[in-house]
Coordinates of C-alpha atoms and ligand atoms in Angstrom, one line a residue:
X27 CA -50.5 -67.5 -53.5
X28 CA -51.9 -66.3 -56.8
X29 CA -52.8 -62.6 -56.5
X30 CA -56.0 -62.4 -58.6
X31 CA -56.0 -58.6 -58.4
X32 CA -52.5 -58.1 -59.6
X33 CA -53.3 -56.8 -63.1
X34 CA -56.2 -54.6 -62.1
X35 CA -55.7 -51.0 -63.2
X36 CA -55.1 -48.1 -60.7
X37 CA -53.8 -50.2 -57.8
X38 CA -52.7 -47.8 -55.2
X39 CA -49.0 -47.5 -54.2
X40 CA -49.4 -49.7 -51.1
X41 CA -50.9 -52.3 -53.3
X42 CA -48.0 -52.2 -55.7
X43 CA -45.5 -52.5 -52.8
X44 CA -47.5 -55.4 -51.4
X45 CA -47.3 -57.2 -54.7
X46 CA -43.5 -56.6 -54.8
X47 CA -43.0 -58.0 -51.4
X48 CA -45.5 -59.4 -48.9
X49 CA -45.7 -57.5 -45.6
X50 CA -44.9 -60.7 -43.6
X51 CA -41.5 -60.9 -45.4
X52 CA -40.4 -58.1 -43.2
X53 CA -40.3 -60.5 -40.2
X54 CA -37.2 -62.2 -41.8
X55 CA -35.5 -58.9 -42.3
X56 CA -35.8 -57.4 -38.8
X57 CA -32.3 -58.3 -37.8
X58 CA -30.8 -56.7 -40.9
X59 CA -33.1 -53.6 -40.5
X60 CA -31.9 -53.2 -36.9
X61 CA -28.4 -52.6 -38.2
X62 CA -29.4 -49.8 -40.5
X63 CA -29.8 -46.1 -39.9
X64 CA -33.5 -45.0 -40.0
X65 CA -32.7 -42.8 -43.1
X66 CA -31.3 -45.7 -45.0
X67 CA -34.5 -47.8 -44.8
X68 CA -36.8 -47.9 -47.8
X69 CA -40.0 -46.1 -46.9
X70 CA -42.1 -49.0 -48.1
X71 CA -40.2 -51.3 -45.7
X72 CA -41.1 -48.9 -42.9
X73 CA -44.7 -49.4 -44.1
X74 CA -44.2 -53.2 -44.1
X75 CA -43.0 -53.0 -40.5
X76 CA -46.7 -52.7 -39.6
X77 CA -47.0 -56.4 -40.4
X78 CA -44.5 -57.0 -37.5
X79 CA -46.7 -54.8 -35.3
X80 CA -44.2 -52.0 -35.5
X81 CA -45.4 -48.5 -36.3
X82 CA -43.7 -45.1 -36.6
X83 CA -44.5 -42.6 -34.0
X84 CA -44.3 -38.8 -33.9
X85 CA -41.9 -37.2 -34.7
X86 CA -40.8 -39.6 -37.5
X87 CA -37.2 -39.8 -36.5
X88 CA -36.6 -43.4 -35.9
X89 CA -38.7 -44.0 -32.9
X90 CA -41.5 -46.7 -33.1
X91 CA -44.2 -48.2 -31.1
X92 CA -44.9 -51.9 -30.9
X93 CA -48.4 -53.3 -30.6
X94 CA -48.6 -56.5 -28.6
X95 CA -51.8 -58.4 -29.5
X96 CA -53.9 -59.9 -26.8
X97 CA -56.9 -61.7 -28.3
X98 CA -59.9 -61.2 -26.2
X99 CA -57.6 -59.2 -23.8
X100 CA -56.1 -62.4 -22.3
X101 CA -52.9 -61.9 -20.3
X102 CA -51.2 -63.8 -17.6
X103 CA -48.8 -62.4 -14.9
X104 CA -45.6 -63.6 -16.5
X105 CA -46.6 -62.1 -19.8
X106 CA -47.5 -58.8 -18.1
X107 CA -44.0 -58.8 -16.5
X108 CA -42.3 -59.4 -19.9
X109 CA -44.3 -56.5 -21.5
X110 CA -43.4 -54.3 -18.5
X111 CA -39.7 -55.4 -18.7
X112 CA -39.6 -54.4 -22.4
X113 CA -41.1 -51.1 -21.6
X114 CA -38.6 -50.5 -18.7
X115 CA -35.6 -51.5 -20.7
X116 CA -36.5 -49.8 -24.0
X117 CA -39.8 -47.9 -23.8
X118 CA -39.4 -45.2 -21.1
X119 CA -41.3 -47.2 -18.5
X120 CA -44.8 -46.6 -19.9
X121 CA -47.4 -48.7 -21.6
X122 CA -50.7 -48.0 -23.3
X123 CA -53.8 -50.3 -23.4
X124 CA -55.5 -49.8 -26.7
X125 CA -59.2 -49.8 -27.7
X126 CA -58.6 -53.2 -29.2
X127 CA -57.3 -54.8 -26.0
X128 CA -53.6 -54.6 -27.2
X129 CA -50.8 -53.2 -25.2
X130 CA -48.5 -50.7 -27.0
X131 CA -45.0 -49.8 -25.9
X132 CA -43.6 -46.5 -27.4
X133 CA -40.3 -44.9 -27.9
X134 CA -38.5 -48.0 -29.3
X135 CA -35.8 -48.1 -32.0
X136 CA -35.4 -50.8 -34.6
X137 CA -32.1 -51.7 -32.8
X138 CA -34.3 -52.8 -29.9
X139 CA -36.5 -55.1 -31.9
X140 CA -34.5 -58.4 -32.1
X141 CA -34.4 -58.7 -28.3
X142 CA -38.0 -57.5 -28.0
X143 CA -39.2 -60.1 -30.4
X144 CA -37.2 -62.8 -28.7
X145 CA -38.7 -61.9 -25.3
X146 CA -42.3 -61.7 -26.8
X147 CA -41.8 -65.2 -28.4
X148 CA -40.6 -66.8 -25.2
X149 CA -43.7 -65.4 -23.3
X150 CA -46.0 -66.8 -26.1
X151 CA -46.9 -63.3 -27.1
X152 CA -46.9 -61.7 -30.5
X153 CA -47.1 -58.3 -32.2
X154 CA -47.3 -60.0 -35.7
X155 CA -50.0 -58.3 -37.7
X156 CA -50.7 -55.8 -35.0
X157 CA -51.0 -53.2 -37.8
X158 CA -51.2 -53.4 -41.6
X159 CA -53.7 -54.7 -44.1
X160 CA -54.2 -58.0 -42.2
X161 CA -56.5 -59.5 -39.5
X162 CA -56.0 -57.3 -36.5
X163 CA -56.2 -58.3 -32.8
X164 CA -59.4 -60.3 -32.4
X165 CA -61.5 -58.3 -30.0
X166 CA -63.4 -60.3 -27.4
X167 CA -65.2 -60.5 -24.2
X168 CA -62.6 -59.9 -21.5
X169 CA -64.7 -61.9 -19.2
X170 CA -64.9 -64.9 -21.5
X171 CA -65.2 -68.0 -19.4
X172 CA -66.0 -66.3 -16.2
X173 CA -68.8 -64.0 -17.3
X174 CA -72.1 -64.8 -15.5
X175 CA -74.0 -63.1 -18.4
X176 CA -72.3 -64.7 -21.3
X177 CA -74.4 -67.2 -23.4
X178 CA -71.3 -69.4 -23.6
X179 CA -67.5 -69.2 -23.3
X180 CA -66.0 -67.8 -26.5
X181 CA -62.3 -68.4 -25.6
X182 CA -61.9 -71.4 -27.9
X183 CA -63.6 -69.7 -30.8
X184 CA -61.2 -66.7 -30.5
X185 CA -58.2 -69.0 -30.3
X186 CA -59.3 -70.9 -33.3
X187 CA -59.7 -67.8 -35.4
X188 CA -56.4 -66.4 -34.4
X189 CA -54.7 -69.7 -35.1
X190 CA -56.3 -69.9 -38.6
X191 CA -55.8 -66.3 -39.8
X192 CA -52.9 -64.7 -38.1
X193 CA -49.6 -65.0 -39.9
X194 CA -51.3 -67.0 -42.6
X195 CA -50.1 -65.8 -46.0
X196 CA -53.6 -66.4 -47.4
X197 CA -54.7 -63.3 -45.4
X198 CA -51.5 -61.2 -45.2
X199 CA -52.4 -59.1 -48.3
X200 CA -55.9 -57.7 -47.8
X201 CA -57.1 -54.5 -49.2
X202 CA -57.0 -52.9 -45.7
X203 CA -57.3 -53.9 -42.1
X204 CA -59.7 -56.8 -41.2
X205 CA -61.2 -56.3 -37.7
X206 CA -63.0 -59.2 -36.1
X207 CA -64.9 -59.2 -32.8
X208 CA -66.2 -62.3 -31.0
X209 CA -68.5 -62.1 -27.9
X210 CA -71.3 -64.0 -26.3
X211 CA -72.0 -61.2 -23.8
X212 CA -75.4 -59.7 -24.4
X213 CA -74.2 -56.2 -23.5
X214 CA -72.1 -56.0 -26.7
X215 CA -68.8 -55.6 -24.9
X216 CA -67.2 -56.5 -28.3
X217 CA -68.5 -53.4 -30.0
X218 CA -69.9 -55.6 -32.7
X219 CA -71.1 -53.0 -35.2
X220 CA -67.9 -51.1 -35.7
X221 CA -66.0 -54.3 -36.9
X222 CA -65.6 -55.8 -40.3
X223 CA -67.0 -59.1 -38.9
X224 CA -68.6 -59.5 -35.6
X225 CA -70.0 -62.5 -33.8
X226 CA -72.8 -61.8 -31.3
X227 CA -74.7 -64.3 -29.2
X228 CA -77.8 -66.0 -30.6
X229 CA -80.0 -69.0 -30.0
X230 CA -81.9 -71.1 -32.5
X231 CA -85.0 -73.1 -31.5
X232 CA -86.0 -76.1 -33.6
X233 CA -88.0 -79.2 -33.2
X234 CA -85.0 -81.0 -31.7
X235 CA -84.3 -78.3 -29.1
X236 CA -82.4 -75.0 -28.6
X237 CA -78.9 -74.4 -29.9
X238 CA -76.5 -71.6 -28.8
X239 CA -74.4 -69.9 -31.4
X240 CA -73.9 -66.6 -33.1
X241 CA -75.4 -64.1 -35.4
X242 CA -72.9 -62.2 -37.5
X243 CA -72.5 -58.6 -38.6
X244 CA -70.3 -57.4 -41.5
X245 CA -68.9 -54.1 -42.9
X246 CA -68.7 -51.9 -39.8
X247 CA -66.1 -49.2 -39.3
X248 CA -65.6 -45.6 -38.1
X249 CA -63.0 -43.0 -39.4
X250 CA -64.1 -40.4 -41.9
X251 CA -67.2 -42.2 -43.2
X252 CA -68.6 -44.3 -40.3
X253 CA -70.7 -47.4 -41.1
X254 CA -72.6 -49.6 -38.7
X255 CA -72.1 -53.2 -39.6
X256 CA -75.0 -55.0 -41.2
X257 CA -76.5 -58.3 -39.9
X258 CA -76.5 -61.3 -42.1
X259 CA -79.3 -63.8 -42.0
X260 CA -77.3 -66.8 -40.7
X261 CA -77.2 -68.7 -37.5
X262 CA -73.5 -69.7 -37.0
X263 CA -72.6 -72.6 -34.8
X264 CA -69.4 -72.3 -32.8
X265 CA -67.6 -74.9 -35.0
X266 CA -68.5 -72.8 -38.1
X267 CA -67.0 -69.6 -36.8
X268 CA -63.5 -70.2 -38.3
X269 CA -65.1 -70.9 -41.7
X270 CA -67.0 -67.6 -41.5
X271 CA -63.9 -65.7 -40.6
X272 CA -62.0 -67.3 -43.5
X273 CA -64.9 -66.8 -45.9
X274 CA -65.3 -63.0 -45.1
X275 CA -61.5 -62.7 -45.4
X276 CA -61.6 -64.4 -48.8
X277 CA -64.4 -62.2 -50.1
X278 CA -62.5 -59.1 -48.8
X279 CA -59.2 -60.3 -50.4
X280 CA -60.7 -61.3 -53.8
X281 CA -63.4 -58.6 -54.3
X282 CA -62.3 -55.8 -52.0
X283 CA -61.2 -52.4 -53.4
X284 CA -57.5 -51.7 -53.9
X285 CA -57.5 -48.4 -55.7
X286 CA -58.3 -45.3 -53.6
X287 CA -56.8 -46.2 -50.2
X288 CA -59.5 -44.3 -48.5
X289 CA -62.2 -46.4 -50.0
X290 CA -60.8 -49.9 -49.4
X291 CA -62.4 -51.1 -46.2
X292 CA -64.9 -53.9 -46.4
X293 CA -67.7 -51.5 -45.6
X294 CA -67.5 -50.0 -49.1
X295 CA -67.7 -53.4 -50.8
X296 CA -70.8 -54.2 -48.7
X297 CA -72.3 -50.8 -49.6
X298 CA -72.0 -51.7 -53.3
X299 CA -73.0 -55.3 -53.0
X300 CA -75.8 -55.0 -50.4
X301 CA -76.4 -57.6 -47.6
X302 CA -78.2 -60.2 -49.8
X303 CA -75.4 -60.5 -52.3
X304 CA -72.8 -60.6 -49.6
X305 CA -74.6 -63.3 -47.7
X306 CA -75.1 -65.4 -50.9
X307 CA -71.3 -65.2 -51.7
X308 CA -70.4 -66.0 -48.0
X309 CA -72.8 -69.0 -48.1
X310 CA -71.2 -70.2 -51.4
X311 CA -67.6 -69.8 -50.2
X312 CA -67.9 -71.0 -46.6
X313 CA -71.4 -72.5 -46.1
X314 CA -74.0 -73.6 -46.3
X315 CA -75.2 -72.0 -43.1
X316 CA -78.5 -72.3 -41.3
X317 CA -80.7 -69.2 -41.2
X318 CA -82.8 -67.8 -38.4
X319 CA -82.4 -67.7 -34.6
X320 CA -82.8 -64.8 -32.2
X321 CA -80.0 -62.4 -31.1
X322 CA -79.4 -62.2 -27.4
X323 CA -79.0 -58.5 -26.7
X324 CA -79.6 -55.9 -24.0
X325 CA -78.4 -52.4 -23.3
X326 CA -74.7 -51.6 -24.2
X327 CA -72.3 -52.1 -21.4
X328 CA -69.7 -49.9 -23.1
X329 CA -67.0 -52.6 -22.4
X330 CA -66.7 -51.2 -18.9
X331 CA -66.4 -53.6 -16.0
X332 CA -65.5 -51.5 -13.0
X333 CA -66.0 -52.8 -9.5
X334 CA -65.9 -56.2 -7.9
X335 CA -68.5 -58.6 -9.3
X336 CA -69.4 -62.2 -9.1
X337 CA -68.1 -64.6 -11.8
X338 CA -70.1 -67.6 -13.0
X339 CA -67.9 -69.8 -10.8
X340 CA -69.3 -70.1 -7.4
X341 CA -67.4 -68.0 -4.8
X342 CA -65.2 -66.3 -7.3
X343 CA -65.1 -62.6 -8.3
X344 CA -63.5 -60.4 -10.9
X345 CA -62.2 -56.8 -10.2
X346 CA -62.4 -54.1 -12.9
X347 CA -59.9 -51.3 -12.3
X348 CA -59.8 -48.0 -14.1
X349 CA -56.6 -47.2 -16.0
X350 CA -57.1 -43.6 -17.0
X351 CA -57.0 -43.3 -20.8
X352 CA -55.3 -46.7 -20.8
X353 CA -51.9 -45.2 -19.8
X354 CA -49.8 -46.5 -17.0
X355 CA -46.2 -46.9 -15.8
X356 CA -44.7 -50.4 -16.6
X357 CA -43.8 -50.8 -13.0
X358 CA -47.5 -50.5 -12.1
X359 CA -48.3 -53.2 -14.6
X360 CA -45.9 -55.4 -12.7
X361 CA -47.5 -54.5 -9.5
X362 CA -51.0 -55.3 -10.9
X363 CA -49.7 -58.6 -12.0
X364 CA -48.4 -59.3 -8.6
X365 CA -51.8 -58.3 -7.1
X366 CA -53.5 -60.8 -9.5
X367 CA -51.1 -63.5 -8.2
X368 CA -51.7 -62.6 -4.6
X369 CA -55.5 -62.4 -4.8
X370 CA -56.4 -64.3 -7.9
X371 CA -54.8 -67.0 -10.0
X372 CA -52.6 -64.7 -12.1
X373 CA -55.1 -64.1 -14.9
X374 CA -55.7 -60.5 -16.1
X375 CA -57.6 -59.1 -19.0
X376 CA -57.4 -55.9 -21.0
X377 CA -60.6 -54.3 -22.1
X378 CA -61.5 -52.3 -25.1
X379 CA -62.5 -49.5 -22.7
X380 CA -58.7 -49.4 -22.0
X381 CA -58.9 -50.9 -18.6
X382 CA -57.7 -54.0 -16.7
X383 CA -59.7 -56.8 -15.1
X384 CA -58.3 -59.2 -12.5
X385 CA -60.0 -62.5 -12.5
X386 CA -60.7 -65.3 -9.9
X387 CA -60.5 -63.5 -6.6
X388 CA -62.0 -65.7 -3.8
X389 CA -64.9 -64.2 -1.8
X390 CA -63.0 -64.1 1.4
X391 CA -60.1 -62.1 -0.2
X392 CA -62.3 -59.3 -1.6
X393 CA -62.1 -56.9 1.3
X394 CA -58.4 -57.2 1.6
X395 CA -58.1 -56.6 -2.2
X396 CA -60.1 -53.4 -1.9
X397 CA -57.6 -52.0 0.7
X398 CA -54.5 -52.3 -1.5
X399 CA -52.9 -49.0 -2.3
X400 CA -52.8 -49.8 -6.0
X401 CA -56.6 -50.4 -6.0
X402 CA -56.9 -46.9 -4.7
X403 CA -54.6 -45.5 -7.4
X404 CA -56.4 -47.5 -10.2
X405 CA -59.8 -47.3 -8.6
X406 CA -62.5 -49.9 -9.0
X407 CA -65.1 -47.1 -8.4
X408 CA -64.4 -44.2 -10.6
X409 CA -66.4 -41.0 -10.9
X410 CA -69.1 -41.1 -13.6
X411 CA -67.3 -39.1 -16.3
X412 CA -63.8 -40.4 -15.6
X413 CA -65.0 -44.0 -15.6
X414 CA -66.5 -43.9 -19.0
X415 CA -64.2 -41.5 -21.0
X416 CA -61.8 -42.5 -23.7
X417 CA -59.1 -40.7 -25.7
X418 CA -56.7 -41.6 -28.5
X419 CA -53.0 -41.3 -28.4
X420 CA -52.9 -37.7 -29.5
X421 CA -49.9 -35.7 -30.5
X422 CA -47.6 -37.2 -27.8
X423 CA -46.9 -40.0 -30.3
X424 CA -49.3 -40.0 -33.1
X425 CA -48.1 -38.3 -36.3
X426 CA -51.7 -37.5 -37.5
X427 CA -52.6 -35.7 -34.4
X428 CA -53.0 -31.9 -34.4
X429 CA -53.7 -31.8 -30.7
X430 CA -52.8 -33.2 -27.3
X431 CA -55.7 -35.5 -26.1
X432 CA -55.1 -37.2 -22.8
X433 CA -54.5 -34.2 -20.5
X434 CA -57.3 -32.3 -22.3
X435 CA -59.8 -35.1 -21.7
X436 CA -58.8 -35.4 -18.1
X437 CA -59.4 -31.6 -17.5
X438 CA -62.8 -32.0 -19.2
X439 CA -64.0 -35.0 -17.3
X440 CA -62.7 -33.7 -14.0
X441 CA -64.6 -30.5 -14.5
X442 CA -67.8 -32.5 -15.3
X443 CA -67.3 -34.7 -12.2
X444 CA -67.1 -31.6 -10.1
X445 CA -70.2 -29.9 -11.7
X446 CA -72.4 -33.0 -11.7
X447 CA -71.5 -35.1 -8.6
X448 CA -75.2 -36.3 -8.4
X449 CA -75.1 -37.9 -11.9
X450 CA -74.6 -41.6 -11.4
X451 CA -75.7 -42.9 -14.8
X452 CA -72.9 -43.8 -17.2
X453 CA -71.8 -40.8 -19.4
X454 CA -69.3 -41.3 -22.1
X455 CA -67.1 -38.3 -23.3
X456 CA -64.6 -39.4 -25.9
X457 CA -61.9 -37.2 -27.4
X458 CA -60.2 -38.1 -30.5
X459 CA -57.2 -36.2 -32.1
X460 CA -58.4 -36.2 -35.7
X461 CA -60.9 -37.6 -38.2
X462 CA -59.4 -41.1 -37.9
X463 CA -61.7 -41.4 -34.9
X464 CA -59.4 -43.9 -32.9
X465 CA -61.3 -42.9 -29.7
X466 CA -64.8 -43.6 -31.2
X467 CA -66.3 -40.1 -30.9
X468 CA -69.3 -41.4 -33.0
X469 CA -70.1 -43.9 -30.2
X470 CA -70.0 -41.4 -27.3
X471 CA -72.7 -39.5 -25.5
X472 CA -70.5 -36.5 -26.3
X473 CA -67.8 -37.1 -28.8
X474 CA -65.1 -34.6 -29.5
X475 CA -62.8 -34.5 -32.6
X476 CA -59.8 -32.2 -32.3
X477 CA -58.3 -29.7 -34.7
X478 CA -56.5 -26.4 -34.8
X479 CA -57.9 -23.0 -35.8
X480 CA -57.5 -19.3 -35.0
X481 CA -59.6 -17.6 -32.4
X482 CA -59.0 -13.8 -32.0
X483 CA -55.9 -14.2 -34.0
X484 CA -54.5 -16.9 -31.7
X485 CA -53.9 -20.5 -32.9
X486 CA -55.9 -22.7 -30.5
X487 CA -57.2 -26.3 -30.2
X488 CA -60.7 -26.6 -31.4
X489 CA -63.4 -29.3 -31.2
X490 CA -66.1 -30.6 -33.3
X491 CA -68.9 -31.9 -31.1
X492 CA -71.1 -35.0 -31.7
X493 CA -73.9 -36.1 -29.4
X494 CA -76.0 -39.3 -28.8
X495 CA -73.9 -42.3 -29.9
X496 CA -74.2 -45.8 -28.5
X497 CA -73.9 -49.4 -29.5
X498 CA -75.6 -52.6 -28.5
X499 CA -79.3 -52.9 -28.9
X500 CA -79.6 -49.1 -29.4
X501 CA -76.7 -48.8 -31.9
X502 CA -76.5 -45.5 -33.7
X503 CA -73.8 -42.9 -34.4
X504 CA -73.7 -39.6 -32.6
X505 CA -75.0 -36.6 -34.6
X506 CA -72.5 -33.9 -35.5
X507 CA -73.3 -30.4 -34.3
X508 CA -72.4 -27.5 -36.5
X509 CA -69.5 -25.2 -35.5
X510 CA -66.3 -25.8 -33.6
X511 CA -65.6 -24.8 -30.0
X512 CA -62.2 -23.6 -28.9
X513 CA -60.2 -25.0 -25.9
X514 CA -61.2 -21.8 -23.9
X515 CA -64.9 -22.6 -24.1
X516 CA -65.2 -26.3 -24.4
X517 CA -65.7 -27.1 -20.7
X518 CA -68.4 -24.5 -20.5
X519 CA -70.1 -25.7 -23.6
X520 CA -70.1 -29.3 -22.5
X521 CA -71.2 -28.3 -18.9
X522 CA -74.2 -26.4 -20.3
X523 CA -75.3 -29.3 -22.5
X524 CA -75.1 -31.7 -19.6
X525 CA -76.8 -29.3 -17.2
X526 CA -79.7 -29.0 -19.8
X527 CA -80.0 -32.8 -20.1
X528 CA -79.9 -33.2 -16.3
X529 CA -82.7 -30.8 -15.9
X530 CA -85.0 -32.1 -18.6
X531 CA -84.4 -35.8 -18.8
X532 CA -87.1 -38.3 -17.7
X533 CA -86.1 -40.5 -14.8
X534 CA -82.7 -42.1 -15.3
X535 CA -82.8 -41.6 -19.0
X536 CA -79.3 -41.7 -20.4
X537 CA -77.8 -38.8 -22.4
X538 CA -77.9 -40.6 -25.7
X539 CA -81.4 -41.7 -25.1
X540 CA -82.5 -38.2 -24.3
X541 CA -80.9 -36.8 -27.5
X542 CA -82.6 -39.4 -29.6
X543 CA -86.0 -38.8 -28.0
X544 CA -85.9 -35.0 -28.2
X545 CA -83.4 -34.2 -31.0
X546 CA -80.3 -32.1 -31.2
X547 CA -81.8 -28.7 -31.6
X548 CA -81.4 -27.5 -28.0
X549 CA -77.8 -28.7 -27.9
X550 CA -77.0 -27.0 -31.2
X551 CA -78.2 -23.7 -29.7
X552 CA -75.8 -24.1 -26.7
X553 CA -72.9 -24.9 -29.1
X554 CA -73.8 -21.8 -31.3
X555 CA -73.2 -19.6 -28.2
X556 CA -69.6 -20.9 -27.9
X557 CA -68.6 -21.7 -31.4
X558 CA -65.9 -19.9 -33.3
X559 CA -67.2 -17.3 -35.7
X560 CA -67.7 -18.9 -39.1
Ligands
SF4_2 FE1 -53.8 -40.4 -34.2 FE2 -56.0 -39.4 -35.2 FE3 -56.0 -41.9 -34.3 FE4 -55.8 -39.9 -32.5 S1 -57.6 -40.4 -33.9 S2 -54.5 -41.7 -32.6 S3 -54.7 -38.4 -33.6 S4 -54.8 -41.1 -36.0

């Protein structure tokens, strides 16, 4: 494919490497790389391994993670067992559900990869383009097809987009990652506005009747400079979704920035072009599209589906189980797969809240299901704070991380469960290890970003605090409070903020709603009491 950008000035070093050899080429070289020592491998080939879904982990000594992509979180029992088998044989018996519905296996070596790829292939699974400057896992409604609230089933749309984009050399050299979300659930379980392209449910009324389809958002993303995606004016029919995904991919590929690596995401192009120019170009490339329609939206459901609930199919239920921080032993994934065979029809889903849903449980089996020991371990009825919290990988595996995250978050949410047992409304505390914001601190009621600093001469973990984030109908990023609070005071600082909210809120007002109504001043005063001296 002609690379129209190849003679641009100031291309960054990743761009030069991609022009030299496309990331997808690495797939043909995996067997040869598996025979080499880590130190012998060209660092740019290590970078290209991302196109195979293989990523270096901390410490950078030859251990890798593999990210298995599960579009819309779809997983069956035999696939779950294959993933668990890989983890048992090569990955120290643990798996990690990610915030894009993938499953990661850590502690792998390149020598393990040929067998791992063979097993994934046989199970109709893939890690291809799990990482890298490519279309990432297509996020979707984990309940697609069974969701009583969805406007329509989005399974086919997700499958078509994956089929068209993934592994396609037309889209294997983008300026940065390309994140797509597709959901027809009105509670925004696809976290639409933090994606590069998102499809949300919409209806269009005309003289001939009412049509169901999508509205679309473009240019969202978090990290250091978070942007909420902007709505384009089109009403997109289901059969037009692939053209839209291609069209946005083409705009990104041809016009996206490739110079300063920190300024290459689609959001920066949208900033400079504006929504009207972007919509015009998309219409030219992939349209023409109809305009108008009405978005179907209600309060954000945070991608959380705990409990046992009715499906749209008469007499069938789904069960949402809490997987704390998305981490579990591989043997437990096998056991969950067996539960889904015993009580359902062997279909599971991963969620972007890092949990698991088991589908198609008949009404008469619900009570037996509840009594299973595994359903006690991975509860369907978590405490308020535990059930809504999220953390990133942290310094256990991530080379960017200055701090440990999962145990820290556990200690914080358990303390809050204990202090506020009467609080039943959802409350999201997210802890992310660094500014890359993988655990979405900007979307939390209270979002924490970790760092290291000295307090009284001692090097300690410290946290920047944000408050008041949400998506869905009330999408808005959390506001950053000034100052950083150390590990010794963070529980008391958060506890005091929540106590203040509980005392002053109106009715069942959620924390982010309270913050937006009253402002951040009171919470800043609380943080000031605990913050490190400037
Ligand atoms: Fe690593 Fe930072 Fe992402 Fe956490 S937020 S997983 S520390 S890059």
